[in-house]
């Protein structure tokens, strides 16, 4: 696991956008895994800026979302599908149908989860998966206790996650209880995992994910089992890490040709 500590969220966005740009240069039809939430916004903003300058194209790429609320009407402004379209995918040149998410309105949710797994596999798997982390160490919507081998499935949100997401729904009561999320095992199948976090609320979950024991109680800690993980943090989100000096030295001494 490589930990990169940056001075600003703009730098965080730029470093991760570099990795995505370089992936698309090598493989224009790459499969991206997209996350919602505020953490990846600097990445999307930087990609939008590069797209506007003609430096990057998503015309042959595909994308899969991590998760979706169950039961929000199609087009609801807070469905993750709407959020990612508004903040990123509709503003670049993805082809129609190239961006997929779990169908939280399916009559048969179990079948929808299986179909989503098949769609990811048929696309050849995810090349680069962007991730944020929840206050309790969740990735996607894999709450504590999630099997580290789990696949896309229905989950029930914890009370804390519903409180955390209430800001988008006026009140916690309006936050759906149920979601569909890629499983921890699904996420670990991606070839490169890039977790981004900024701000003081992330210091504790980041320390648990990066340096704590691997445990289903902190689903993000499963990233320690993956061969290619990059964690990009601002100074505050990195502030509870025991080995932060070592991560800084390693990054400063990294040969530029290595990339992320
Ligand atoms: C939600 C999403 C996660 C995200 C987390 C943190 O629970 N399902 O994918 O990582 O929120 O969100 P934020 O980045 O806004 O702190």
Short mmCIF file of C-alpha atoms and ligand atoms in Angstrom, two decimals:
data_model
loop_
_atom_site.label_atom_id
_atom_site.label_comp_id
_atom_site.label_asym_id
_atom_site.label_seq_id
_atom_site.Cartn_x
_atom_site.Cartn_y
_atom_site.Cartn_z
CA UNK A 1 0.00 0.00 0.00
CA UNK A 2 1.39 3.37 -1.00
CA UNK A 3 0.42 6.37 1.12
CA UNK A 4 0.80 9.81 -0.43
CA UNK A 5 0.40 12.84 1.84
CA UNK A 6 -0.30 16.08 -0.02
CA UNK A 7 -0.55 19.71 1.04
CA UNK A 8 -3.93 20.54 -0.49
CA UNK A 9 -7.04 18.92 -1.91
CA UNK A 10 -6.12 20.47 -5.26
CA UNK A 11 -2.86 18.50 -5.19
CA UNK A 12 -4.83 15.36 -4.22
CA UNK A 13 -7.07 15.90 -7.26
CA UNK A 14 -4.10 16.48 -9.53
CA UNK A 15 -2.14 13.37 -8.48
CA UNK A 16 -5.13 11.07 -8.93
CA UNK A 17 -6.11 12.75 -12.22
CA UNK A 18 -2.54 12.09 -13.42
CA UNK A 19 -3.03 8.37 -12.72
CA UNK A 20 -6.37 8.33 -14.58
CA UNK A 21 -4.96 10.32 -17.50
CA UNK A 22 -2.01 7.97 -17.79
CA UNK A 23 -4.32 4.92 -17.62
CA UNK A 24 -6.47 6.35 -20.44
CA UNK A 25 -3.37 7.04 -22.53
CA UNK A 26 -2.25 3.43 -22.14
CA UNK A 27 -5.76 2.03 -22.45
CA UNK A 28 -8.37 4.41 -23.93
CA UNK A 29 -11.13 1.84 -23.31
CA UNK A 30 -10.26 1.53 -19.61
CA UNK A 31 -12.92 0.67 -17.05
CA UNK A 32 -13.13 3.19 -14.21
CA UNK A 33 -14.75 2.59 -10.84
CA UNK A 34 -16.36 5.79 -9.63
CA UNK A 35 -17.26 6.77 -6.07
CA UNK A 36 -19.68 9.41 -4.89
CA UNK A 37 -19.37 11.50 -1.71
CA UNK A 38 -17.33 14.64 -1.28
CA UNK A 39 -13.89 13.00 -1.10
CA UNK A 40 -13.40 12.36 -4.85
CA UNK A 41 -14.80 15.75 -5.92
CA UNK A 42 -11.32 17.35 -6.33
CA UNK A 43 -10.42 14.45 -8.65
CA UNK A 44 -13.53 14.97 -10.78
CA UNK A 45 -12.95 18.75 -10.84
CA UNK A 46 -9.42 18.24 -12.11
CA UNK A 47 -10.58 15.72 -14.73
CA UNK A 48 -13.26 18.18 -15.89
CA UNK A 49 -10.61 20.89 -16.25
CA UNK A 50 -8.34 18.57 -18.26
CA UNK A 51 -11.27 17.49 -20.44
CA UNK A 52 -12.15 21.15 -21.11
CA UNK A 53 -8.56 21.73 -22.26
CA UNK A 54 -8.79 18.75 -24.62
CA UNK A 55 -6.15 16.85 -22.68
CA UNK A 56 -8.23 13.80 -21.78
CA UNK A 57 -11.14 11.87 -23.31
CA UNK A 58 -13.51 9.29 -21.84
CA UNK A 59 -15.05 8.55 -25.25
CA UNK A 60 -14.01 4.90 -25.22
CA UNK A 61 -13.95 4.38 -21.45
CA UNK A 62 -16.62 2.80 -19.30
CA UNK A 63 -17.47 3.38 -15.66
CA UNK A 64 -19.17 1.51 -12.83
CA UNK A 65 -20.51 3.13 -9.68
CA UNK A 66 -19.80 1.62 -6.29
CA UNK A 67 -23.25 1.83 -4.79
CA UNK A 68 -26.79 3.18 -4.90
CA UNK A 69 -29.67 3.85 -2.56
CA UNK A 70 -32.66 1.53 -2.78
CA UNK A 71 -36.05 2.99 -3.61
CA UNK A 72 -35.22 6.55 -4.62
CA UNK A 73 -37.32 7.39 -7.68
CA UNK A 74 -35.47 7.43 -11.02
CA UNK A 75 -33.84 10.86 -11.43
CA UNK A 76 -34.02 11.71 -7.72
CA UNK A 77 -31.34 14.40 -7.28
CA UNK A 78 -29.63 12.50 -4.45
CA UNK A 79 -29.52 9.10 -6.11
CA UNK A 80 -25.86 8.32 -6.63
CA UNK A 81 -26.57 7.97 -10.32
CA UNK A 82 -27.84 11.56 -10.48
CA UNK A 83 -25.00 12.84 -8.28
CA UNK A 84 -22.24 11.34 -10.42
CA UNK A 85 -23.92 12.46 -13.67
CA UNK A 86 -24.29 16.01 -12.35
CA UNK A 87 -20.83 16.28 -10.90
CA UNK A 88 -18.83 14.42 -13.52
CA UNK A 89 -19.99 11.91 -16.12
CA UNK A 90 -22.53 14.06 -18.03
CA UNK A 91 -19.96 16.83 -18.24
CA UNK A 92 -17.41 14.77 -20.15
CA UNK A 93 -17.67 12.58 -23.25
CA UNK A 94 -18.65 9.14 -21.95
CA UNK A 95 -20.65 7.34 -24.65
CA UNK A 96 -24.36 6.73 -23.97
CA UNK A 97 -24.72 3.65 -21.76
CA UNK A 98 -21.04 3.66 -20.79
CA UNK A 99 -21.73 4.54 -17.16
CA UNK A 100 -23.52 1.95 -15.07
CA UNK A 101 -24.67 1.72 -11.47
CA UNK A 102 -26.55 -0.84 -9.39
CA UNK A 103 -30.31 -0.61 -10.03
CA UNK A 104 -31.82 0.38 -6.70
CA UNK A 105 -35.30 0.36 -8.21
CA UNK A 106 -35.28 -3.18 -9.56
CA UNK A 107 -38.26 -5.38 -8.64
CA UNK A 108 -35.79 -8.18 -7.95
CA UNK A 109 -32.87 -6.60 -6.13
CA UNK A 110 -30.96 -9.86 -5.78
CA UNK A 111 -31.11 -10.40 -9.55
CA UNK A 112 -30.05 -6.78 -10.11
CA UNK A 113 -26.97 -7.36 -7.92
CA UNK A 114 -26.04 -10.51 -9.85
CA UNK A 115 -26.55 -8.66 -13.16
CA UNK A 116 -24.28 -5.87 -11.95
CA UNK A 117 -21.51 -8.33 -11.07
CA UNK A 118 -21.88 -9.89 -14.55
CA UNK A 119 -21.73 -6.48 -16.23
CA UNK A 120 -18.47 -5.64 -14.45
CA UNK A 121 -17.00 -9.01 -15.38
CA UNK A 122 -18.14 -8.69 -19.02
CA UNK A 123 -16.44 -5.31 -19.23
CA UNK A 124 -13.21 -7.05 -18.26
CA UNK A 125 -13.17 -5.84 -14.65
CA UNK A 126 -12.35 -2.44 -13.22
CA UNK A 127 -8.91 -0.99 -14.03
CA UNK A 128 -8.90 1.82 -11.47
CA UNK A 129 -11.37 2.08 -8.59
CA UNK A 130 -11.73 5.41 -6.79
CA UNK A 131 -12.77 5.11 -3.15
CA UNK A 132 -13.65 7.33 -0.23
CA UNK A 133 -13.96 6.08 3.32
CA UNK A 134 -16.85 6.48 5.74
CA UNK A 135 -16.46 7.58 9.37
CA UNK A 136 -16.75 3.95 10.48
CA UNK A 137 -14.23 2.71 7.92
CA UNK A 138 -16.78 1.60 5.33
CA UNK A 139 -15.96 1.53 1.62
CA UNK A 140 -18.80 1.73 -0.86
CA UNK A 141 -21.66 1.04 1.53
CA UNK A 142 -20.00 -1.97 3.15
CA UNK A 143 -20.75 -1.23 6.76
CA UNK A 144 -18.81 -2.77 9.68
CA UNK A 145 -19.41 -6.50 9.81
CA UNK A 146 -19.43 -6.83 6.02
CA UNK A 147 -17.79 -10.00 4.82
CA UNK A 148 -14.39 -9.26 3.37
CA UNK A 149 -15.33 -11.61 0.52
CA UNK A 150 -18.75 -10.04 -0.11
CA UNK A 151 -20.13 -9.36 -3.57
CA UNK A 152 -22.69 -6.80 -4.77
CA UNK A 153 -25.73 -7.09 -2.51
CA UNK A 154 -28.39 -5.36 -0.45
CA UNK A 155 -27.13 -3.72 2.75
CA UNK A 156 -28.77 -1.84 5.60
CA UNK A 157 -27.10 1.46 6.51
CA UNK A 158 -25.99 2.08 10.07
CA UNK A 159 -27.62 4.89 11.97
CA UNK A 160 -24.31 6.81 11.86
CA UNK A 161 -24.05 6.62 8.07
CA UNK A 162 -27.64 7.86 7.75
CA UNK A 163 -26.78 10.77 10.07
CA UNK A 164 -23.64 11.49 8.00
CA UNK A 165 -25.67 11.52 4.78
CA UNK A 166 -28.64 13.46 6.22
CA UNK A 167 -27.08 16.67 4.90
CA UNK A 168 -28.20 15.64 1.41
CA UNK A 169 -31.76 14.73 2.45
CA UNK A 170 -32.76 17.49 4.90
CA UNK A 171 -33.15 14.95 7.68
CA UNK A 172 -31.90 11.52 8.66
CA UNK A 173 -35.46 10.20 8.36
CA UNK A 174 -35.37 10.82 4.62
CA UNK A 175 -32.12 8.89 4.09
CA UNK A 176 -32.98 5.47 2.68
CA UNK A 177 -32.25 2.58 5.03
CA UNK A 178 -31.26 0.21 2.27
CA UNK A 179 -28.65 0.34 -0.43
CA UNK A 180 -27.04 -1.83 -3.08
CA UNK A 181 -23.27 -1.85 -2.90
CA UNK A 182 -20.40 -3.60 -4.58
CA UNK A 183 -19.05 -6.02 -2.00
CA UNK A 184 -15.61 -5.80 -0.43
CA UNK A 185 -14.63 -8.77 -2.59
CA UNK A 186 -15.97 -7.02 -5.70
CA UNK A 187 -13.94 -3.91 -4.90
CA UNK A 188 -10.79 -5.97 -4.29
CA UNK A 189 -11.11 -7.41 -7.82
CA UNK A 190 -10.27 -4.01 -9.34
CA UNK A 191 -6.71 -3.83 -10.59
CA UNK A 192 -5.77 -0.57 -8.88
CA UNK A 193 -7.53 0.88 -5.83
CA UNK A 194 -7.16 4.60 -5.13
CA UNK A 195 -8.58 5.80 -1.82
CA UNK A 196 -8.78 9.55 -1.26
CA UNK A 197 -9.54 11.31 2.01
CA UNK A 198 -9.28 14.83 3.36
CA UNK A 199 -10.26 16.67 6.52
CA UNK A 200 -10.13 15.88 10.22
CA UNK A 201 -13.15 13.55 10.20
CA UNK A 202 -11.13 11.08 8.14
CA UNK A 203 -8.01 10.88 10.35
CA UNK A 204 -9.30 8.07 12.54
CA UNK A 205 -10.88 5.88 9.82
CA UNK A 206 -7.82 6.34 7.61
CA UNK A 207 -5.49 5.21 10.42
CA UNK A 208 -7.64 2.11 10.97
CA UNK A 209 -7.84 1.31 7.26
CA UNK A 210 -4.13 1.79 6.59
CA UNK A 211 -2.45 0.70 9.82
CA UNK A 212 -5.02 -1.19 11.85
CA UNK A 213 -5.70 -4.90 11.84
CA UNK A 214 -7.54 -6.36 8.84
CA UNK A 215 -11.03 -6.86 10.17
CA UNK A 216 -14.61 -6.92 8.95
CA UNK A 217 -15.28 -4.31 11.64
CA UNK A 218 -13.33 -1.86 9.44
CA UNK A 219 -14.21 -3.00 5.90
CA UNK A 220 -11.70 -0.59 4.32
CA UNK A 221 -8.88 -2.44 6.10
CA UNK A 222 -9.34 -5.18 3.48
CA UNK A 223 -7.39 -2.90 1.15
CA UNK A 224 -4.28 -4.15 2.94
CA UNK A 225 -4.82 -7.48 1.14
CA UNK A 226 -4.69 -5.92 -2.34
CA UNK A 227 -1.45 -5.81 -4.35
CA UNK A 228 -1.90 -2.30 -5.77
CA UNK A 229 -3.42 0.32 -3.49
CA UNK A 230 -2.72 4.04 -3.41
CA UNK A 231 -4.04 6.16 -0.53
CA UNK A 232 -3.91 9.91 -1.15
CA UNK A 233 -4.47 12.10 1.92
CA UNK A 234 -4.26 15.70 2.94
CA UNK A 235 -2.18 16.50 6.04
CA UNK A 236 -5.16 16.44 8.40
CA UNK A 237 -6.53 13.12 7.19
CA UNK A 238 -3.01 11.71 7.59
CA UNK A 239 -2.55 13.11 11.10
CA UNK A 240 -3.28 9.89 13.03
CA UNK A 241 -0.92 7.69 10.99
CA UNK A 242 2.01 6.23 12.95
CA UNK A 243 4.30 5.97 9.91
CA UNK A 244 3.54 9.31 8.27
CA UNK A 245 7.21 10.38 8.21
CA UNK A 246 8.12 7.17 6.42
CA UNK A 247 5.33 7.65 3.86
CA UNK A 248 6.58 11.20 3.18
CA UNK A 249 10.20 10.04 2.76
CA UNK A 250 9.13 7.24 0.45
CA UNK A 251 7.06 9.55 -1.75
CA UNK A 252 9.82 12.20 -1.89
CA UNK A 253 12.35 9.57 -2.98
CA UNK A 254 10.10 7.83 -5.51
CA UNK A 255 11.49 7.62 -9.04
CA UNK A 256 9.21 9.76 -11.26
CA UNK A 257 8.90 7.01 -13.88
CA UNK A 258 7.08 4.76 -11.41
CA UNK A 259 3.77 6.66 -11.39
CA UNK A 260 1.08 5.63 -8.94
C1 LIG B 1 -20.92 7.23 1.48
C2 LIG B 1 -20.49 6.52 0.22
C3 LIG B 1 -19.03 6.14 0.26
C4 LIG B 1 -18.20 7.34 0.66
C5 LIG B 1 -18.62 7.80 2.03
C6 LIG B 1 -17.82 8.99 2.50
O1 LIG B 1 -21.20 6.36 2.50
N1 LIG B 1 -21.27 5.35 -0.03
O2 LIG B 1 -18.62 5.66 -1.02
O3 LIG B 1 -16.83 6.99 0.66
O4 LIG B 1 -19.99 8.18 1.94
O5 LIG B 1 -18.31 10.14 1.89
P1 LIG B 1 -17.54 11.51 1.87
O6 LIG B 1 -16.47 11.37 0.86
O7 LIG B 1 -18.58 12.51 1.46
O8 LIG B 1 -17.02 11.76 3.23
#
